[in-house]
Amino acid sequence: MYPLPPYQLGLWISAYIDGRCPMCRVQPCAPVSTQTSGLLTQRQLLCTTCHTQIRWLPDVFYVDIGADDYLPIQAATYYDYPIRQAIAAFKQHEDLTRLPTLIHLLRQLPRPKGCHAGNSVIVPMPTTSARLIKRGFDPVTILSQHLSRHWRIPLWHGSSRIDTTVSQRGLSRAERLSNLDNAFTVSSLSTARHLLLLDDVATTGASLQALARMLKDHHPRATLSAYALAHGSYYR
Ligand SMILES: [Zn+2]
């Protein structure tokens, strides 16, 4: 049910063998449990010093997805140094040394209450085929596979993104929204009651908003909530 996600070997090396923090490269990561058993000790993915320097769990922000209906978006942290650099290195250069840091962020997200494998699915933000071909991999799918294992909630890949939209970077909020009109489609319907959307970075939340509106049209009885590694400030 939960196939081994890609890049799992690198994470095991980081968590069991290397033991050094991938962010500062100096401090050892603390063991997950004080009771060690067997030959290998599982460790946290960041050291305590780096962990405490990160501002965790910004306030949930909301975007409207219909009449009196709002999508809550919870990010693990802010899109600031050094998280911004870690996300960019992984997304743009497939720098796998950054993956343990990003998985550490995912693990800080609060598991949604009442959600389990029987009633919920995780919906990764779909990418376009042009972007997939250019990058050669899909960062959000990789992250969502790890979140799926962590929360024990299956992935659902029933939505896709159409290639005609241009990149959201540099656009105003109004331009982002109109650019995203009809950007998403569904190829199948989910029977889950809770759709948990995941993106890497949420700035204005416009992409998540457009995806959620489309999903809500097809799943009027489902509840939707969204999660991201980082919340970026649009006005910076
Ligand atoms: Zn560190």
PDB file of C-alpha atoms and ligand atoms in Angstrom:
ATOM      1  CA  MET A   1       0.000   0.000   0.000  1.00  0.00           C
ATOM      2  CA  TYR A   2       2.898   2.350   0.754  1.00  0.00           C
ATOM      3  CA  PRO A   3       5.607   1.613  -1.803  1.00  0.00           C
ATOM      4  CA  LEU A   4       9.145   2.618  -0.963  1.00  0.00           C
ATOM      5  CA  PRO A   5       9.477   6.209  -2.096  1.00  0.00           C
ATOM      6  CA  PRO A   6      12.369   7.310  -4.280  1.00  0.00           C
ATOM      7  CA  TYR A   7      15.477   8.609  -2.515  1.00  0.00           C
ATOM      8  CA  GLN A   8      14.690   6.500   0.561  1.00  0.00           C
ATOM      9  CA  LEU A   9      18.242   5.145   0.733  1.00  0.00           C
ATOM     10  CA  GLY A  10      19.720   8.639   1.137  1.00  0.00           C
ATOM     11  CA  LEU A  11      17.298   9.349   3.956  1.00  0.00           C
ATOM     12  CA  TRP A  12      18.213   6.132   5.764  1.00  0.00           C
ATOM     13  CA  ILE A  13      21.894   7.013   5.492  1.00  0.00           C
ATOM     14  CA  SER A  14      21.114  10.436   6.910  1.00  0.00           C
ATOM     15  CA  ALA A  15      18.911   9.116   9.729  1.00  0.00           C
ATOM     16  CA  TYR A  16      20.926   6.030  10.715  1.00  0.00           C
ATOM     17  CA  ILE A  17      24.541   6.256   9.535  1.00  0.00           C
ATOM     18  CA  ASP A  18      25.796   9.780   8.908  1.00  0.00           C
ATOM     19  CA  GLY A  19      24.335  11.300  12.060  1.00  0.00           C
ATOM     20  CA  ARG A  20      25.477  14.846  11.206  1.00  0.00           C
ATOM     21  CA  CYS A  21      22.994  17.646  10.690  1.00  0.00           C
ATOM     22  CA  PRO A  22      22.565  18.285   6.935  1.00  0.00           C
ATOM     23  CA  MET A  23      21.984  22.000   7.539  1.00  0.00           C
ATOM     24  CA  CYS A  24      25.019  23.043   9.613  1.00  0.00           C
ATOM     25  CA  ARG A  25      27.150  19.980   8.738  1.00  0.00           C
ATOM     26  CA  VAL A  26      28.703  20.213  12.196  1.00  0.00           C
ATOM     27  CA  GLN A  27      26.410  19.166  15.003  1.00  0.00           C
ATOM     28  CA  PRO A  28      25.225  15.597  15.494  1.00  0.00           C
ATOM     29  CA  CYS A  29      21.490  14.991  15.222  1.00  0.00           C
ATOM     30  CA  ALA A  30      19.792  13.827  18.403  1.00  0.00           C
ATOM     31  CA  PRO A  31      18.533  10.235  18.535  1.00  0.00           C
ATOM     32  CA  VAL A  32      14.809   9.860  17.894  1.00  0.00           C
ATOM     33  CA  SER A  33      14.447   7.919  21.144  1.00  0.00           C
ATOM     34  CA  THR A  34      16.639   7.750  24.240  1.00  0.00           C
ATOM     35  CA  GLN A  35      16.109   3.988  24.248  1.00  0.00           C
ATOM     36  CA  THR A  36      18.343   2.583  21.542  1.00  0.00           C
ATOM     37  CA  SER A  37      17.917  -0.947  20.336  1.00  0.00           C
ATOM     38  CA  GLY A  38      19.951  -2.918  17.853  1.00  0.00           C
ATOM     39  CA  LEU A  39      23.091  -1.773  16.076  1.00  0.00           C
ATOM     40  CA  LEU A  40      21.742   1.369  14.468  1.00  0.00           C
ATOM     41  CA  THR A  41      20.333   4.427  16.185  1.00  0.00           C
ATOM     42  CA  GLN A  42      17.672   6.362  14.335  1.00  0.00           C
ATOM     43  CA  ARG A  43      18.370  10.080  14.505  1.00  0.00           C
ATOM     44  CA  GLN A  44      16.431  13.259  13.907  1.00  0.00           C
ATOM     45  CA  LEU A  45      17.051  14.785  10.477  1.00  0.00           C
ATOM     46  CA  LEU A  46      18.274  18.160  11.866  1.00  0.00           C
ATOM     47  CA  CYS A  47      20.342  18.986  14.981  1.00  0.00           C
ATOM     48  CA  THR A  48      18.635  20.626  17.942  1.00  0.00           C
ATOM     49  CA  THR A  49      20.381  23.966  17.325  1.00  0.00           C
ATOM     50  CA  CYS A  50      19.219  24.227  13.700  1.00  0.00           C
ATOM     51  CA  HIS A  51      15.748  23.001  14.623  1.00  0.00           C
ATOM     52  CA  THR A  52      15.284  25.675  17.291  1.00  0.00           C
ATOM     53  CA  GLN A  53      16.471  28.458  14.959  1.00  0.00           C
ATOM     54  CA  ILE A  54      13.621  27.807  12.521  1.00  0.00           C
ATOM     55  CA  ARG A  55      10.324  29.637  13.042  1.00  0.00           C
ATOM     56  CA  TRP A  56       7.832  26.771  12.937  1.00  0.00           C
ATOM     57  CA  LEU A  57       4.188  26.699  11.958  1.00  0.00           C
ATOM     58  CA  PRO A  58       3.159  30.194  10.845  1.00  0.00           C
ATOM     59  CA  ASP A  59      -0.514  31.001  11.383  1.00  0.00           C
ATOM     60  CA  VAL A  60      -2.875  29.178   9.049  1.00  0.00           C
ATOM     61  CA  PHE A  61      -4.043  31.483   6.255  1.00  0.00           C
ATOM     62  CA  TYR A  62      -7.239  31.136   4.260  1.00  0.00           C
ATOM     63  CA  VAL A  63      -8.208  31.608   0.619  1.00  0.00           C
ATOM     64  CA  ASP A  64     -11.798  31.534  -0.575  1.00  0.00           C
ATOM     65  CA  ILE A  65     -12.872  28.620  -2.741  1.00  0.00           C
ATOM     66  CA  GLY A  66     -16.578  29.333  -3.049  1.00  0.00           C
ATOM     67  CA  ALA A  67     -19.506  30.963  -1.313  1.00  0.00           C
ATOM     68  CA  ASP A  68     -18.658  30.992   2.410  1.00  0.00           C
ATOM     69  CA  ASP A  69     -16.095  28.285   1.829  1.00  0.00           C
ATOM     70  CA  TYR A  70     -12.440  28.742   2.625  1.00  0.00           C
ATOM     71  CA  LEU A  71      -9.330  26.643   2.160  1.00  0.00           C
ATOM     72  CA  PRO A  72      -7.026  26.656   5.213  1.00  0.00           C
ATOM     73  CA  ILE A  73      -3.333  26.594   4.268  1.00  0.00           C
ATOM     74  CA  GLN A  74      -0.823  25.462   6.898  1.00  0.00           C
ATOM     75  CA  ALA A  75       2.893  25.826   6.171  1.00  0.00           C
ATOM     76  CA  ALA A  76       5.669  24.199   8.210  1.00  0.00           C
ATOM     77  CA  THR A  77       7.721  27.382   8.269  1.00  0.00           C
ATOM     78  CA  TYR A  78       8.462  30.631   6.398  1.00  0.00           C
ATOM     79  CA  TYR A  79      10.162  30.857   3.022  1.00  0.00           C
ATOM     80  CA  ASP A  80      13.327  32.453   4.454  1.00  0.00           C
ATOM     81  CA  TYR A  81      17.037  31.626   4.712  1.00  0.00           C
ATOM     82  CA  PRO A  82      18.135  28.825   5.008  1.00  0.00           C
ATOM     83  CA  ILE A  83      14.906  27.020   4.076  1.00  0.00           C
ATOM     84  CA  ARG A  84      14.476  29.050   0.904  1.00  0.00           C
ATOM     85  CA  GLN A  85      17.927  27.945  -0.325  1.00  0.00           C
ATOM     86  CA  ALA A  86      17.279  24.306   0.622  1.00  0.00           C
ATOM     87  CA  ILE A  87      13.987  24.215  -1.303  1.00  0.00           C
ATOM     88  CA  ALA A  88      15.499  25.963  -4.341  1.00  0.00           C
ATOM     89  CA  ALA A  89      18.514  23.633  -4.445  1.00  0.00           C
ATOM     90  CA  PHE A  90      16.265  20.578  -4.322  1.00  0.00           C
ATOM     91  CA  LYS A  91      13.737  21.879  -6.865  1.00  0.00           C
ATOM     92  CA  GLN A  92      16.117  23.400  -9.374  1.00  0.00           C
ATOM     93  CA  HIS A  93      19.170  21.157  -9.099  1.00  0.00           C
ATOM     94  CA  GLU A  94      17.774  17.950  -7.566  1.00  0.00           C
ATOM     95  CA  ASP A  95      20.277  18.445  -4.728  1.00  0.00           C
ATOM     96  CA  LEU A  96      19.527  15.340  -2.660  1.00  0.00           C
ATOM     97  CA  THR A  97      21.619  16.528   0.287  1.00  0.00           C
ATOM     98  CA  ARG A  98      18.732  18.965   0.963  1.00  0.00           C
ATOM     99  CA  LEU A  99      16.037  16.304   1.020  1.00  0.00           C
ATOM    100  CA  PRO A 100      16.451  15.332   4.724  1.00  0.00           C
ATOM    101  CA  THR A 101      15.915  19.004   5.662  1.00  0.00           C
ATOM    102  CA  LEU A 102      12.728  19.158   3.584  1.00  0.00           C
ATOM    103  CA  ILE A 103      11.460  15.881   5.066  1.00  0.00           C
ATOM    104  CA  HIS A 104      12.148  17.331   8.524  1.00  0.00           C
ATOM    105  CA  LEU A 105       9.880  20.252   7.576  1.00  0.00           C
ATOM    106  CA  LEU A 106       7.132  17.901   6.397  1.00  0.00           C
ATOM    107  CA  ARG A 107       7.254  16.079   9.725  1.00  0.00           C
ATOM    108  CA  GLN A 108       6.488  19.301  11.617  1.00  0.00           C
ATOM    109  CA  LEU A 109       3.125  19.662   9.853  1.00  0.00           C
ATOM    110  CA  PRO A 110       0.300  18.753  12.243  1.00  0.00           C
ATOM    111  CA  ARG A 111      -1.411  15.535  11.184  1.00  0.00           C
ATOM    112  CA  PRO A 112      -4.993  16.554  10.317  1.00  0.00           C
ATOM    113  CA  LYS A 113      -7.398  15.454  13.042  1.00  0.00           C
ATOM    114  CA  GLY A 114      -9.810  12.665  12.165  1.00  0.00           C
ATOM    115  CA  CYS A 115      -8.037  11.898   8.887  1.00  0.00           C
ATOM    116  CA  HIS A 116      -6.861   8.366   8.150  1.00  0.00           C
ATOM    117  CA  ALA A 117      -6.290   6.033   5.213  1.00  0.00           C
ATOM    118  CA  GLY A 118      -9.975   5.090   5.170  1.00  0.00           C
ATOM    119  CA  ASN A 119     -11.366   8.598   4.663  1.00  0.00           C
ATOM    120  CA  SER A 120      -8.604  10.844   3.299  1.00  0.00           C
ATOM    121  CA  VAL A 121      -6.170  11.252   0.436  1.00  0.00           C
ATOM    122  CA  ILE A 122      -3.170  13.507  -0.122  1.00  0.00           C
ATOM    123  CA  VAL A 123      -3.368  15.467  -3.383  1.00  0.00           C
ATOM    124  CA  PRO A 124       0.065  16.618  -4.609  1.00  0.00           C
ATOM    125  CA  MET A 125       0.006  19.909  -6.533  1.00  0.00           C
ATOM    126  CA  PRO A 126       0.168  18.639 -10.141  1.00  0.00           C
ATOM    127  CA  THR A 127       2.943  19.874 -12.381  1.00  0.00           C
ATOM    128  CA  THR A 128       2.800  20.391 -16.139  1.00  0.00           C
ATOM    129  CA  SER A 129       4.420  17.892 -18.490  1.00  0.00           C
ATOM    130  CA  ALA A 130       6.631  20.680 -19.870  1.00  0.00           C
ATOM    131  CA  ARG A 131       7.995  21.387 -16.401  1.00  0.00           C
ATOM    132  CA  LEU A 132       8.399  17.676 -15.701  1.00  0.00           C
ATOM    133  CA  ILE A 133      10.420  17.210 -18.897  1.00  0.00           C
ATOM    134  CA  LYS A 134      12.551  20.266 -18.131  1.00  0.00           C
ATOM    135  CA  ARG A 135      13.310  19.248 -14.542  1.00  0.00           C
ATOM    136  CA  GLY A 136      13.403  15.500 -15.080  1.00  0.00           C
ATOM    137  CA  PHE A 137      11.642  14.902 -11.773  1.00  0.00           C
ATOM    138  CA  ASP A 138       8.686  16.213  -9.813  1.00  0.00           C
ATOM    139  CA  PRO A 139       9.707  17.602  -6.404  1.00  0.00           C
ATOM    140  CA  VAL A 140       6.164  17.793  -4.997  1.00  0.00           C
ATOM    141  CA  THR A 141       5.431  14.158  -5.822  1.00  0.00           C
ATOM    142  CA  ILE A 142       8.576  13.080  -3.984  1.00  0.00           C
ATOM    143  CA  LEU A 143       7.653  15.179  -0.959  1.00  0.00           C
ATOM    144  CA  SER A 144       4.073  13.917  -0.987  1.00  0.00           C
ATOM    145  CA  GLN A 145       5.263  10.301  -1.017  1.00  0.00           C
ATOM    146  CA  HIS A 146       7.167  10.979   2.189  1.00  0.00           C
ATOM    147  CA  LEU A 147       4.209  12.760   3.763  1.00  0.00           C
ATOM    148  CA  SER A 148       2.015   9.823   2.760  1.00  0.00           C
ATOM    149  CA  ARG A 149       4.286   7.424   4.630  1.00  0.00           C
ATOM    150  CA  HIS A 150       4.521   9.743   7.613  1.00  0.00           C
ATOM    151  CA  TRP A 151       0.762  10.304   7.942  1.00  0.00           C
ATOM    152  CA  ARG A 152      -0.188   6.844   6.620  1.00  0.00           C
ATOM    153  CA  ILE A 153      -2.633   8.433   4.219  1.00  0.00           C
ATOM    154  CA  PRO A 154      -2.583   7.391   0.551  1.00  0.00           C
ATOM    155  CA  LEU A 155      -1.821   9.653  -2.387  1.00  0.00           C
ATOM    156  CA  TRP A 156      -4.379  10.472  -5.047  1.00  0.00           C
ATOM    157  CA  HIS A 157      -3.196  11.435  -8.497  1.00  0.00           C
ATOM    158  CA  GLY A 158      -6.566  12.142 -10.114  1.00  0.00           C
ATOM    159  CA  SER A 159      -5.880  15.756 -11.011  1.00  0.00           C
ATOM    160  CA  SER A 160      -3.552  17.198 -13.620  1.00  0.00           C
ATOM    161  CA  ARG A 161      -2.317  20.588 -14.742  1.00  0.00           C
ATOM    162  CA  ILE A 162      -2.692  21.919 -18.236  1.00  0.00           C
ATOM    163  CA  ASP A 163       0.369  23.245 -20.005  1.00  0.00           C
ATOM    164  CA  THR A 164      -1.066  26.466 -21.366  1.00  0.00           C
ATOM    165  CA  THR A 165      -0.504  28.502 -18.196  1.00  0.00           C
ATOM    166  CA  VAL A 166       2.673  30.525 -17.803  1.00  0.00           C
ATOM    167  CA  SER A 167       4.857  30.522 -14.690  1.00  0.00           C
ATOM    168  CA  GLN A 168       3.313  32.240 -11.664  1.00  0.00           C
ATOM    169  CA  ARG A 169       6.543  33.966 -10.681  1.00  0.00           C
ATOM    170  CA  GLY A 170       6.498  37.730 -11.022  1.00  0.00           C
ATOM    171  CA  LEU A 171       2.723  37.972 -11.531  1.00  0.00           C
ATOM    172  CA  SER A 172       0.392  39.999  -9.312  1.00  0.00           C
ATOM    173  CA  ARG A 173      -2.239  38.173  -7.311  1.00  0.00           C
ATOM    174  CA  ALA A 174      -4.995  39.074  -9.817  1.00  0.00           C
ATOM    175  CA  GLU A 175      -2.790  37.975 -12.719  1.00  0.00           C
ATOM    176  CA  ARG A 176      -1.976  34.738 -10.925  1.00  0.00           C
ATOM    177  CA  LEU A 177      -5.651  33.943 -10.428  1.00  0.00           C
ATOM    178  CA  SER A 178      -6.664  34.647 -14.010  1.00  0.00           C
ATOM    179  CA  ASN A 179      -3.622  32.754 -15.289  1.00  0.00           C
ATOM    180  CA  LEU A 180      -4.824  29.777 -13.277  1.00  0.00           C
ATOM    181  CA  ASP A 181      -8.407  29.769 -14.553  1.00  0.00           C
ATOM    182  CA  ASN A 182      -9.034  26.318 -15.975  1.00  0.00           C
ATOM    183  CA  ALA A 183      -5.425  25.298 -15.225  1.00  0.00           C
ATOM    184  CA  PHE A 184      -6.478  22.066 -13.512  1.00  0.00           C
ATOM    185  CA  THR A 185      -8.607  19.099 -14.505  1.00  0.00           C
ATOM    186  CA  VAL A 186      -9.604  15.782 -12.957  1.00  0.00           C
ATOM    187  CA  SER A 187      -9.244  12.440 -14.680  1.00  0.00           C
ATOM    188  CA  SER A 188     -11.061  10.467 -11.966  1.00  0.00           C
ATOM    189  CA  LEU A 189     -13.060  11.135  -8.830  1.00  0.00           C
ATOM    190  CA  SER A 190     -11.962  10.384  -5.292  1.00  0.00           C
ATOM    191  CA  THR A 191     -14.337   8.830  -2.768  1.00  0.00           C
ATOM    192  CA  ALA A 192     -12.386  10.315   0.156  1.00  0.00           C
ATOM    193  CA  ARG A 193     -14.139  12.715   2.537  1.00  0.00           C
ATOM    194  CA  HIS A 194     -11.005  14.767   3.147  1.00  0.00           C
ATOM    195  CA  LEU A 195      -8.742  16.030   0.374  1.00  0.00           C
ATOM    196  CA  LEU A 196      -5.370  17.168   1.767  1.00  0.00           C
ATOM    197  CA  LEU A 197      -3.559  19.295  -0.800  1.00  0.00           C
ATOM    198  CA  LEU A 198       0.233  19.619  -0.724  1.00  0.00           C
ATOM    199  CA  ASP A 199       2.524  22.136  -2.410  1.00  0.00           C
ATOM    200  CA  ASP A 200       6.148  23.014  -1.723  1.00  0.00           C
ATOM    201  CA  VAL A 201       5.764  26.778  -1.301  1.00  0.00           C
ATOM    202  CA  ALA A 202       2.563  28.787  -0.836  1.00  0.00           C
ATOM    203  CA  THR A 203       2.990  32.513  -1.443  1.00  0.00           C
ATOM    204  CA  THR A 204      -0.425  34.023  -2.197  1.00  0.00           C
ATOM    205  CA  GLY A 205      -1.965  30.551  -2.175  1.00  0.00           C
ATOM    206  CA  ALA A 206      -3.311  31.167  -5.696  1.00  0.00           C
ATOM    207  CA  SER A 207      -2.254  27.785  -7.111  1.00  0.00           C
ATOM    208  CA  LEU A 208      -3.724  25.899  -4.156  1.00  0.00           C
ATOM    209  CA  GLN A 209      -6.845  28.044  -4.392  1.00  0.00           C
ATOM    210  CA  ALA A 210      -7.347  27.251  -8.100  1.00  0.00           C
ATOM    211  CA  LEU A 211      -6.733  23.545  -7.555  1.00  0.00           C
ATOM    212  CA  ALA A 212      -9.097  23.503  -4.563  1.00  0.00           C
ATOM    213  CA  ARG A 213     -11.868  25.310  -6.460  1.00  0.00           C
ATOM    214  CA  MET A 214     -11.698  22.773  -9.265  1.00  0.00           C
ATOM    215  CA  LEU A 215     -11.625  19.841  -6.827  1.00  0.00           C
ATOM    216  CA  LYS A 216     -14.560  21.292  -4.889  1.00  0.00           C
ATOM    217  CA  ASP A 217     -16.613  21.483  -8.096  1.00  0.00           C
ATOM    218  CA  HIS A 218     -16.122  17.750  -8.570  1.00  0.00           C
ATOM    219  CA  HIS A 219     -16.265  16.798  -4.877  1.00  0.00           C
ATOM    220  CA  PRO A 220     -18.875  19.125  -3.338  1.00  0.00           C
ATOM    221  CA  ARG A 221     -19.213  17.045  -0.156  1.00  0.00           C
ATOM    222  CA  ALA A 222     -15.505  16.718   0.583  1.00  0.00           C
ATOM    223  CA  THR A 223     -13.628  18.951   3.024  1.00  0.00           C
ATOM    224  CA  LEU A 224     -10.420  20.457   1.699  1.00  0.00           C
ATOM    225  CA  SER A 225      -7.305  21.651   3.502  1.00  0.00           C
ATOM    226  CA  ALA A 226      -3.845  22.490   2.220  1.00  0.00           C
ATOM    227  CA  TYR A 227      -0.272  22.113   3.431  1.00  0.00           C
ATOM    228  CA  ALA A 228       3.055  23.509   2.281  1.00  0.00           C
ATOM    229  CA  LEU A 229       6.696  23.335   3.315  1.00  0.00           C
ATOM    230  CA  ALA A 230       6.966  27.102   3.465  1.00  0.00           C
ATOM    231  CA  HIS A 231       4.868  30.253   3.387  1.00  0.00           C
ATOM    232  CA  GLY A 232       6.488  32.903   1.203  1.00  0.00           C
ATOM    233  CA  SER A 233       5.826  36.584   1.609  1.00  0.00           C
ATOM    234  CA  TYR A 234       4.660  38.128  -1.660  1.00  0.00           C
ATOM    235  CA  TYR A 235       5.596  41.686  -0.729  1.00  0.00           C
ATOM    236  CA  ARG A 236       9.242  41.064   0.169  1.00  0.00           C
TER     237      ARG A 236
HETATM  238 ZN    ZN B   1      22.503  21.738  12.499  1.00  0.00          ZN
END
